[in-house]
PDB file of C-alpha atoms in Angstrom:
ATOM      1  CA  ILE F 541    -132.944 -30.418-119.996  1.00 47.00           C
ATOM      2  CA  ILE F 542    -130.471 -31.080-116.248  1.00 49.00           C
ATOM      3  CA  MET F 543    -127.178 -31.784-118.774  1.00 51.00           C
ATOM      4  CA  GLY F 544    -127.704 -28.268-120.566  1.00 52.00           C
ATOM      5  CA  LYS F 545    -128.413 -26.501-116.775  1.00 52.00           C
ATOM      6  CA  ARG F 546    -125.035 -28.329-115.962  1.00 53.00           C
ATOM      7  CA  GLU F 547    -123.002 -27.005-118.815  1.00 54.00           C
ATOM      8  CA  GLN F 548    -124.367 -23.623-118.453  1.00 56.00           C
ATOM      9  CA  GLN F 549    -121.999 -23.201-114.622  1.00 62.00           C
ATOM     10  CA  PRO F 550    -118.760 -22.766-116.291  1.00 64.00           C
ATOM     11  CA  ASP F 551    -119.744 -20.512-118.279  1.00 69.00           C
ATOM     12  CA  ARG F 552    -121.361 -18.508-115.275  1.00 68.00           C
ATOM     13  CA  LYS F 553    -117.940 -19.271-113.395  1.00 65.00           C
ATOM     14  CA  ARG F 554    -116.077 -18.012-116.524  1.00 68.00           C
ATOM     15  CA  PHE F 555    -118.133 -15.208-116.150  1.00 65.00           C
ATOM     16  CA  ALA F 556    -117.951 -14.531-112.280  1.00 66.00           C
ATOM     17  CA  GLY F 557    -113.916 -15.077-112.667  1.00 66.00           C
ATOM     18  CA  SER F 558    -113.855 -12.413-115.517  1.00 75.00           C
ATOM     19  CA  VAL F 559    -115.464  -9.918-113.639  1.00 73.00           C
ATOM     20  CA  LEU F 560    -113.432 -10.382-110.873  1.00 73.00           C
ATOM     21  CA  LEU F 561    -110.130  -9.405-113.127  1.00 77.00           C
ATOM     22  CA  ARG F 562    -111.728  -6.703-114.400  1.00 76.00           C
ATOM     23  CA  TRP F 563    -112.303  -5.159-110.702  1.00 75.00           C
ATOM     24  CA  ILE F 564    -109.036  -6.264-110.227  1.00 80.00           C
ATOM     25  CA  ALA F 565    -107.555  -4.532-113.318  1.00 76.00           C
ATOM     26  CA  MET F 566    -109.284  -1.328-112.332  1.00 78.00           C
ATOM     27  CA  ALA F 567    -108.610  -1.305-108.654  1.00 78.00           C
ATOM     28  CA  VAL F 568    -104.554  -1.445-109.587  1.00 78.00           C
ATOM     29  CA  CYS F 569    -105.187   1.537-112.260  1.00 78.00           C
ATOM     30  CA  VAL F 570    -106.473   3.233-109.242  1.00 76.00           C
ATOM     31  CA  ILE F 571    -103.806   2.823-107.432  1.00 77.00           C
ATOM     32  CA  VAL F 572    -101.270   3.327-109.702  1.00 75.00           C
ATOM     33  CA  MET F 573    -102.954   6.849-110.571  1.00 75.00           C
ATOM     34  CA  ILE F 574    -102.938   7.955-107.039  1.00 71.00           C
ATOM     35  CA  CYS F 575     -99.867   6.872-106.815  1.00 67.00           C
ATOM     36  CA  CYS F 576     -98.950   8.990-109.663  1.00 66.00           C
ATOM     37  CA  GLY F 577    -100.885  12.007-108.098  1.00 70.00           C
ATOM     38  CA  VAL F 578     -98.625  11.841-104.633  1.00 58.00           C
ATOM     39  CA  TYR F 579     -95.300  11.348-106.978  1.00 48.00           C
ATOM     40  CA  LEU F 580     -96.288  14.579-108.611  1.00 53.00           C
ATOM     41  CA  VAL F 581     -97.227  16.548-105.932  1.00 54.00           C
ATOM     42  CA  ARG F 582     -94.171  15.499-103.687  1.00 55.00           C
ATOM     43  CA  LEU F 583     -92.200  16.873-107.071  1.00 50.00           C
ATOM     44  CA  ALA F 584     -93.817  19.987-106.698  1.00 54.00           C
ATOM     45  CA  VAL F 585     -93.714  20.905-103.416  1.00 54.00           C
ATOM     46  CA  GLU F 586     -90.336  19.660-103.036  1.00 57.00           C
ATOM     47  CA  SER F 587     -89.461  22.436-106.680  1.00 55.00           C
ATOM     48  CA  HIS F 588     -91.436  25.043-104.731  1.00 55.00           C
ATOM     49  CA  THR F 589     -89.791  24.571-101.241  1.00 65.00           C
ATOM     50  CA  ILE F 590     -86.556  24.105-103.261  1.00 65.00           C
ATOM     51  CA  LYS F 591     -86.732  27.690-104.965  1.00 66.00           C
ATOM     52  CA  GLU F 592     -88.517  29.671-101.443  1.00 72.00           C
ATOM     53  CA  GLU F 593     -85.208  28.176-100.017  1.00 69.00           C
ATOM     54  CA  THR F 594     -83.141  29.492-102.591  1.00 67.00           C
ATOM     55  CA  GLN F 595     -84.641  33.094-102.581  1.00 72.00           C
ATOM     56  CA  GLY F 596     -84.063  32.914 -99.046  1.00 80.00           C
ATOM     57  CA  ALA F 597     -80.680  32.329 -99.444  1.00 81.00           C
ATOM     58  CA  ALA F 598     -79.992  34.799-101.479  1.00 85.00           C
ATOM     59  CA  GLU F 599     -82.153  37.252 -99.681  1.00 88.00           C
ATOM     60  CA  GLN F 600     -80.135  37.053 -96.947  1.00 91.00           C
ATOM     61  CA  TYR F 601     -76.097  36.467 -98.163  1.00 92.00           C
ATOM     62  CA  VAL F 602     -76.442  38.375-101.813  1.00 91.00           C
ATOM     63  CA  GLN F 603     -76.630  42.720-102.045  1.00 86.00           C
ATOM     64  CA  PRO F 604     -75.568  44.429-105.453  1.00 82.00           C
ATOM     65  CA  ILE F 605     -72.813  46.266-105.212  1.00 75.00           C
ATOM     66  CA  PRO F 606     -73.279  50.166-105.146  1.00 69.00           C
ATOM     67  CA  SER F 607     -72.330  51.803-108.167  1.00 60.00           C
ATOM     68  CA  ALA F 608     -70.254  54.502-106.588  1.00 40.00           C
ATOM     69  CA  ASP F 609     -67.801  50.765-106.197  1.00 45.00           C
ATOM     70  CA  THR F 610     -67.638  49.263-109.123  1.00 43.00           C
ATOM     71  CA  THR F 611     -64.276  50.978-109.594  1.00 44.00           C
ATOM     72  CA  ASP F 612     -63.790  48.434-112.524  1.00 47.00           C
ATOM     73  CA  PRO F 613     -64.232  50.267-115.851  1.00 45.00           C
ATOM     74  CA  ALA F 614     -63.990  46.425-117.844  1.00 44.00           C
ATOM     75  CA  ALA F 615     -66.624  44.864-115.071  1.00 43.00           C
ATOM     76  CA  GLU F 616     -68.838  47.902-115.744  1.00 47.00           C
ATOM     77  CA  SER F 617     -68.790  47.382-119.479  1.00 44.00           C
ATOM     78  CA  SER F 618     -69.588  44.409-118.737  1.00 43.00           C
ATOM     79  CA  SER F 619     -72.216  44.552-116.882  1.00 42.00           C
ATOM     80  CA  GLU F 620     -74.397  47.105-118.970  1.00 43.00           C
ATOM     81  CA  GLU F 621     -74.170  44.414-121.860  1.00 43.00           C
ATOM     82  CA  GLY F 622     -73.953  41.048-120.951  1.00 44.00           C
ATOM     83  CA  ASN F 623     -77.514  42.530-117.965  1.00 49.00           C
ATOM     84  CA  ALA F 624     -75.435  40.797-115.411  1.00 57.00           C
ATOM     85  CA  SER F 625     -74.561  43.528-111.997  1.00 63.00           C
ATOM     86  CA  PRO F 626     -71.700  43.111-110.117  1.00 74.00           C
ATOM     87  CA  VAL F 627     -73.229  42.115-106.470  1.00 83.00           C
ATOM     88  CA  THR F 628     -71.184  41.192-103.249  1.00 89.00           C
ATOM     89  CA  VAL F 629     -72.143  37.978-100.622  1.00 94.00           C
ATOM     90  CA  ASP F 630     -71.732  38.197 -96.629  1.00 95.00           C
ATOM     91  CA  PHE F 631     -69.635  35.088 -96.541  1.00 96.00           C
ATOM     92  CA  ALA F 632     -68.614  35.117 -93.031  1.00 95.00           C
ATOM     93  CA  SER F 633     -72.282  33.986 -92.616  1.00 96.00           C
ATOM     94  CA  LEU F 634     -72.452  32.066 -95.383  1.00 96.00           C
ATOM     95  CA  GLN F 635     -69.597  30.299 -94.339  1.00 96.00           C
ATOM     96  CA  THR F 636     -71.413  29.666 -90.796  1.00 95.00           C
ATOM     97  CA  ALA F 637     -74.474  27.922 -92.587  1.00 94.00           C
ATOM     98  CA  CYS F 638     -72.022  25.867 -94.668  1.00 95.00           C
ATOM     99  CA  PRO F 639     -68.312  25.738 -94.020  1.00 96.00           C
ATOM    100  CA  ASP F 640     -67.933  24.240 -97.866  1.00 97.00           C
ATOM    101  CA  ALA F 641     -69.043  27.365 -99.376  1.00 97.00           C
ATOM    102  CA  VAL F 642     -66.237  28.982-101.626  1.00 97.00           C
ATOM    103  CA  GLY F 643     -68.287  31.329-103.916  1.00 97.00           C
ATOM    104  CA  TRP F 644     -71.550  32.713-105.478  1.00 97.00           C
ATOM    105  CA  ILE F 645     -72.743  32.141-108.958  1.00 97.00           C
ATOM    106  CA  GLN F 646     -75.478  33.921-111.439  1.00 96.00           C
ATOM    107  CA  VAL F 647     -75.571  33.252-115.134  1.00 97.00           C
ATOM    108  CA  SER F 648     -77.160  36.344-117.056  1.00 96.00           C
ATOM    109  CA  GLY F 649     -80.775  35.807-118.200  1.00 96.00           C
ATOM    110  CA  ILE F 650     -80.953  32.559-115.528  1.00 96.00           C
ATOM    111  CA  ASP F 651     -82.536  33.898-112.781  1.00 93.00           C
ATOM    112  CA  ALA F 652     -82.779  30.622-111.548  1.00 92.00           C
ATOM    113  CA  ILE F 653     -79.707  29.617-111.069  1.00 95.00           C
ATOM    114  CA  ASN F 654     -78.293  32.303-108.043  1.00 95.00           C
ATOM    115  CA  TYR F 655     -76.821  29.559-106.116  1.00 96.00           C
ATOM    116  CA  PRO F 656     -73.890  29.575-103.119  1.00 97.00           C
ATOM    117  CA  VAL F 657     -70.914  26.956-105.030  1.00 98.00           C
ATOM    118  CA  VAL F 658     -69.475  24.621-102.255  1.00 98.00           C
ATOM    119  CA  HIS F 659     -65.821  22.583-102.320  1.00 98.00           C
ATOM    120  CA  TYR F 660     -65.723  19.737-100.939  1.00 97.00           C
ATOM    121  CA  THR F 661     -63.284  16.455-100.696  1.00 96.00           C
ATOM    122  CA  ASP F 662     -65.798  13.977-102.107  1.00 96.00           C
ATOM    123  CA  ASP F 663     -67.685  14.536-105.907  1.00 94.00           C
ATOM    124  CA  SER F 664     -70.286  12.043-104.849  1.00 95.00           C
ATOM    125  CA  TYR F 665     -71.466  13.956-101.691  1.00 97.00           C
ATOM    126  CA  TYR F 666     -73.258  17.455-103.218  1.00 97.00           C
ATOM    127  CA  LEU F 667     -75.082  15.107-105.873  1.00 96.00           C
ATOM    128  CA  ASN F 668     -77.437  14.419-102.931  1.00 95.00           C
ATOM    129  CA  HIS F 669     -77.022  16.832-100.592  1.00 95.00           C
ATOM    130  CA  SER F 670     -78.051  20.898-101.100  1.00 94.00           C
ATOM    131  CA  TRP F 671     -75.772  23.291-100.076  1.00 94.00           C
ATOM    132  CA  ASP F 672     -76.720  23.558 -96.447  1.00 91.00           C
ATOM    133  CA  GLY F 673     -76.069  19.838 -95.738  1.00 92.00           C
ATOM    134  CA  GLN F 674     -79.291  18.220 -96.653  1.00 92.00           C
ATOM    135  CA  SER F 675     -80.780  15.621 -97.707  1.00 93.00           C
ATOM    136  CA  SER F 676     -81.868  16.399-101.515  1.00 92.00           C
ATOM    137  CA  ARG F 677     -82.092  14.476-105.547  1.00 92.00           C
ATOM    138  CA  TYR F 678     -81.534  18.380-106.200  1.00 94.00           C
ATOM    139  CA  GLY F 679     -77.841  18.751-105.306  1.00 95.00           C
ATOM    140  CA  ALA F 680     -75.654  21.447-105.062  1.00 96.00           C
ATOM    141  CA  ILE F 681     -73.725  23.476-107.149  1.00 98.00           C
ATOM    142  CA  PHE F 682     -70.230  22.102-106.696  1.00 98.00           C
ATOM    143  CA  VAL F 683     -66.097  22.267-107.788  1.00 98.00           C
ATOM    144  CA  GLU F 684     -64.661  19.796-108.507  1.00 98.00           C
ATOM    145  CA  THR F 685     -62.487  18.089-105.348  1.00 97.00           C
ATOM    146  CA  ALA F 686     -58.781  18.160-107.639  1.00 97.00           C
ATOM    147  CA  ASN F 687     -59.312  21.898-108.154  1.00 98.00           C
ATOM    148  CA  SER F 688     -57.490  23.927-105.341  1.00 95.00           C
ATOM    149  CA  GLY F 689     -61.543  25.695-104.744  1.00 93.00           C
ATOM    150  CA  ASP F 690     -60.013  29.409-105.060  1.00 95.00           C
ATOM    151  CA  PHE F 691     -60.841  29.583-108.427  1.00 97.00           C
ATOM    152  CA  ASN F 692     -56.773  30.514-109.681  1.00 96.00           C
ATOM    153  CA  ASP F 693     -56.223  27.364-111.293  1.00 98.00           C
ATOM    154  CA  CYS F 694     -55.953  27.825-114.851  1.00 98.00           C
ATOM    155  CA  HIS F 695     -59.330  26.033-115.511  1.00 98.00           C
ATOM    156  CA  THR F 696     -62.062  24.916-112.962  1.00 98.00           C
ATOM    157  CA  LEU F 697     -64.865  22.336-113.485  1.00 98.00           C
ATOM    158  CA  ILE F 698     -68.325  23.622-111.683  1.00 98.00           C
ATOM    159  CA  TYR F 699     -71.248  20.926-111.234  1.00 98.00           C
ATOM    160  CA  GLY F 700     -74.586  20.522-111.516  1.00 97.00           C
ATOM    161  CA  HIS F 701     -77.991  18.741-111.805  1.00 96.00           C
ATOM    162  CA  ASN F 702     -80.028  19.709-114.612  1.00 96.00           C
ATOM    163  CA  MET F 703     -83.126  19.479-113.348  1.00 94.00           C
ATOM    164  CA  LYS F 704     -86.520  19.910-115.243  1.00 90.00           C
ATOM    165  CA  ASP F 705     -88.176  22.862-113.265  1.00 91.00           C
ATOM    166  CA  GLY F 706     -85.047  24.435-114.398  1.00 91.00           C
ATOM    167  CA  SER F 707     -83.724  24.642-111.125  1.00 93.00           C
ATOM    168  CA  MET F 708     -79.884  24.218-110.685  1.00 95.00           C
ATOM    169  CA  PHE F 709     -77.884  24.177-113.927  1.00 97.00           C
ATOM    170  CA  GLY F 710     -81.110  23.169-115.256  1.00 96.00           C
ATOM    171  CA  GLY F 711     -81.539  26.749-116.965  1.00 96.00           C
ATOM    172  CA  LEU F 712     -78.271  26.864-118.937  1.00 97.00           C
ATOM    173  CA  LYS F 713     -80.025  24.653-122.035  1.00 96.00           C
ATOM    174  CA  LYS F 714     -81.335  27.826-123.031  1.00 97.00           C
ATOM    175  CA  TYR F 715     -77.863  28.822-123.894  1.00 98.00           C
ATOM    176  CA  ARG F 716     -77.261  26.250-126.511  1.00 97.00           C
ATOM    177  CA  ASP F 717     -79.763  29.203-128.521  1.00 97.00           C
ATOM    178  CA  PRO F 718     -77.339  31.651-129.800  1.00 97.00           C
ATOM    179  CA  SER F 719     -80.180  34.198-129.551  1.00 98.00           C
ATOM    180  CA  PHE F 720     -80.515  33.870-126.426  1.00 98.00           C
ATOM    181  CA  TYR F 721     -76.208  34.547-126.199  1.00 98.00           C
ATOM    182  CA  GLU F 722     -77.070  37.556-128.045  1.00 96.00           C
ATOM    183  CA  GLU F 723     -79.708  39.215-125.940  1.00 96.00           C
ATOM    184  CA  HIS F 724     -78.210  38.160-122.592  1.00 96.00           C
ATOM    185  CA  GLY F 725     -74.962  38.666-122.687  1.00 94.00           C
ATOM    186  CA  GLY F 726     -73.518  35.440-121.799  1.00 97.00           C
ATOM    187  CA  MET F 727     -72.257  36.508-118.601  1.00 97.00           C
ATOM    188  CA  ILE F 728     -71.504  34.797-115.152  1.00 97.00           C
ATOM    189  CA  THR F 729     -70.464  36.392-111.681  1.00 95.00           C
ATOM    190  CA  LEU F 730     -68.833  34.212-109.818  1.00 96.00           C
ATOM    191  CA  CYS F 731     -68.819  36.224-105.874  1.00 96.00           C
ATOM    192  CA  LEU F 732     -65.670  34.931-103.338  1.00 96.00           C
ATOM    193  CA  PRO F 733     -64.213  35.794-100.581  1.00 95.00           C
ATOM    194  CA  GLY F 734     -63.531  39.252-101.013  1.00 93.00           C
ATOM    195  CA  GLU F 735     -63.746  40.200-104.864  1.00 94.00           C
ATOM    196  CA  THR F 736     -66.687  39.349-107.444  1.00 94.00           C
ATOM    197  CA  ARG F 737     -65.099  38.515-110.832  1.00 96.00           C
ATOM    198  CA  MET F 738     -67.165  38.201-114.201  1.00 96.00           C
ATOM    199  CA  TYR F 739     -66.913  35.959-116.460  1.00 98.00           C
ATOM    200  CA  GLN F 740     -67.573  36.167-120.768  1.00 98.00           C
ATOM    201  CA  ILE F 741     -68.934  32.464-122.037  1.00 98.00           C
ATOM    202  CA  PHE F 742     -66.475  31.978-125.211  1.00 98.00           C
ATOM    203  CA  SER F 743     -68.173  28.612-126.129  1.00 98.00           C
ATOM    204  CA  VAL F 744     -71.317  25.983-125.208  1.00 98.00           C
ATOM    205  CA  HIS F 745     -71.214  22.510-126.745  1.00 97.00           C
ATOM    206  CA  ILE F 746     -72.314  18.642-125.516  1.00 96.00           C
ATOM    207  CA  ALA F 747     -69.745  16.719-124.695  1.00 95.00           C
ATOM    208  CA  GLU F 748     -68.783  12.661-123.265  1.00 92.00           C
ATOM    209  CA  ALA F 749     -69.253  12.541-119.599  1.00 85.00           C
ATOM    210  CA  ASP F 750     -65.565  10.965-119.792  1.00 86.00           C
ATOM    211  CA  ASP F 751     -63.710  14.091-122.000  1.00 92.00           C
ATOM    212  CA  GLU F 752     -60.316  14.547-121.781  1.00 86.00           C
ATOM    213  CA  GLY F 753     -60.689  17.208-124.088  1.00 92.00           C
ATOM    214  CA  VAL F 754     -63.081  18.917-121.646  1.00 95.00           C
ATOM    215  CA  TYR F 755     -62.611  17.824-118.169  1.00 96.00           C
ATOM    216  CA  THR F 756     -58.581  18.162-118.257  1.00 96.00           C
ATOM    217  CA  ILE F 757     -57.470  20.103-115.055  1.00 96.00           C
ATOM    218  CA  GLY F 758     -53.737  21.164-113.636  1.00 96.00           C
ATOM    219  CA  PHE F 759     -53.450  23.623-116.538  1.00 97.00           C
ATOM    220  CA  ALA F 760     -49.918  26.281-116.280  1.00 97.00           C
ATOM    221  CA  HIS F 761     -50.157  29.535-118.442  1.00 97.00           C
ATOM    222  CA  ASP F 762     -48.856  27.873-121.180  1.00 97.00           C
ATOM    223  CA  GLU F 763     -48.833  26.539-125.277  1.00 96.00           C
ATOM    224  CA  GLY F 764     -50.364  23.607-124.002  1.00 97.00           C
ATOM    225  CA  PHE F 765     -53.327  25.265-122.430  1.00 97.00           C
ATOM    226  CA  GLY F 766     -54.000  27.981-125.095  1.00 97.00           C
ATOM    227  CA  SER F 767     -54.709  24.605-127.382  1.00 97.00           C
ATOM    228  CA  PHE F 768     -56.399  23.372-124.794  1.00 97.00           C
ATOM    229  CA  LEU F 769     -58.968  26.865-125.426  1.00 98.00           C
ATOM    230  CA  GLU F 770     -58.785  26.673-128.601  1.00 97.00           C
ATOM    231  CA  ALA F 771     -60.349  23.516-128.798  1.00 97.00           C
ATOM    232  CA  LEU F 772     -62.914  24.711-126.318  1.00 97.00           C
ATOM    233  CA  LYS F 773     -63.360  27.145-128.553  1.00 97.00           C
ATOM    234  CA  GLN F 774     -63.923  25.166-132.060  1.00 97.00           C
ATOM    235  CA  ARG F 775     -65.983  23.118-130.979  1.00 97.00           C
ATOM    236  CA  SER F 776     -68.281  25.063-129.808  1.00 98.00           C
ATOM    237  CA  ILE F 777     -72.314  24.996-131.525  1.00 97.00           C
ATOM    238  CA  TYR F 778     -72.211  28.420-132.017  1.00 98.00           C
ATOM    239  CA  ASP F 779     -69.636  31.126-132.503  1.00 97.00           C
ATOM    240  CA  THR F 780     -69.500  33.761-129.435  1.00 97.00           C
ATOM    241  CA  GLY F 781     -67.164  36.058-131.068  1.00 96.00           C
ATOM    242  CA  VAL F 782     -64.849  35.590-127.855  1.00 97.00           C
ATOM    243  CA  SER F 783     -61.574  35.340-127.897  1.00 96.00           C
ATOM    244  CA  VAL F 784     -59.198  33.172-126.307  1.00 97.00           C
ATOM    245  CA  SER F 785     -55.450  32.547-125.156  1.00 97.00           C
ATOM    246  CA  ALA F 786     -53.610  30.721-122.729  1.00 97.00           C
ATOM    247  CA  GLN F 787     -53.328  32.937-120.033  1.00 97.00           C
ATOM    248  CA  ASP F 788     -56.851  33.486-119.092  1.00 98.00           C
ATOM    249  CA  ASN F 789     -58.677  32.176-116.115  1.00 97.00           C
ATOM    250  CA  VAL F 790     -61.293  29.390-117.210  1.00 98.00           C
ATOM    251  CA  ILE F 791     -64.684  28.035-115.697  1.00 98.00           C
ATOM    252  CA  THR F 792     -66.105  24.838-117.109  1.00 98.00           C
ATOM    253  CA  LEU F 793     -70.255  24.539-116.357  1.00 98.00           C
ATOM    254  CA  SER F 794     -70.778  20.957-116.276  1.00 97.00           C
ATOM    255  CA  THR F 795     -74.532  19.288-116.563  1.00 97.00           C
ATOM    256  CA  CYS F 796     -76.413  16.120-117.457  1.00 92.00           C
ATOM    257  CA  SER F 797     -77.936  16.104-120.978  1.00 82.00           C
ATOM    258  CA  GLY F 798     -79.326  12.804-121.342  1.00 78.00           C
ATOM    259  CA  GLU F 799     -76.167  10.422-121.627  1.00 83.00           C
ATOM    260  CA  GLU F 800     -73.908  13.035-123.027  1.00 92.00           C
ATOM    261  CA  ARG F 801     -73.015  16.338-121.054  1.00 95.00           C
ATOM    262  CA  LEU F 802     -73.834  20.135-121.971  1.00 97.00           C
ATOM    263  CA  VAL F 803     -70.746  22.289-120.960  1.00 98.00           C
ATOM    264  CA  ILE F 804     -70.138  25.925-120.977  1.00 98.00           C
ATOM    265  CA  HIS F 805     -66.251  27.598-120.928  1.00 98.00           C
ATOM    266  CA  ALA F 806     -66.741  31.255-119.834  1.00 98.00           C
ATOM    267  CA  LYS F 807     -63.359  33.493-119.602  1.00 98.00           C
ATOM    268  CA  GLN F 808     -62.391  35.747-116.472  1.00 98.00           C
ATOM    269  CA  ILE F 809     -62.984  39.039-117.993  1.00 97.00           C
ATOM    270  CA  SER F 810     -62.798  41.529-114.145  1.00 95.00           C
ATOM    271  CA  SER F 811     -62.323  41.150-110.580  1.00 94.00           C
ATOM    272  CA  ILE F 812     -64.051  44.177-109.024  1.00 91.00           C
ATOM    273  CA  PRO F 813     -62.398  44.173-105.155  1.00 92.00           C
ATOM    274  CA  THR F 814     -65.571  43.689-101.877  1.00 88.00           C
ATOM    275  CA  ALA F 815     -64.956  44.030 -98.550  1.00 72.00           C
TER     276      ALA F 815
END
């Protein structure tokens, strides 16, 4: 009997150890759940804050152009067909808050894209800083450093993060659907100091991050540029029905799509002088 009692002691120790391990595992799970919850709440708060700040900036700096001042028939037509209204920006005030601001961008059908566009000497800076210089994983919408920044290059590259909440360039994925293009017209409004330009999307496709067939700049309005644009049009995942030529000025919007990039190309179709 004594020997039997002695044999039971290791079993009790193993049982106690098992219970302790279960409690430790439960505690770890609870801690992980709390951490995940805090992280998700922080993301939600950050997303809400970014949207509020963006809306506040738009209300402060952007104003619609009265229809009486819209003297460009092409712009009027594109506004009606593309569901986009010409606007003007108070650049004097905007550039006081952000000296790097060179434009303001809107995309038809995607209300979330309503941002200042910045240009800086280092492409990496605005990957993790907002347009007003605050540290932010949302970054900003920015022009390729090697471009001039006045959008008068034949081909200008504009970058933005693909955020899951649809902010920054996250909403561009909607243009992978041809029916969305048909419904909203594929118009991009780009406000610059002294003018508001309207661009028409002519190509939407996926590209590699280092694709020279997409991320090449420094063109002249010549045959080589015409061939480059025609290649971009041919790569589109659907036919937009928009023609393009070597005489066009083109912008490319680029955002991450997994390991690849979603790129949208648009040509300038009109310009409205603004005060």
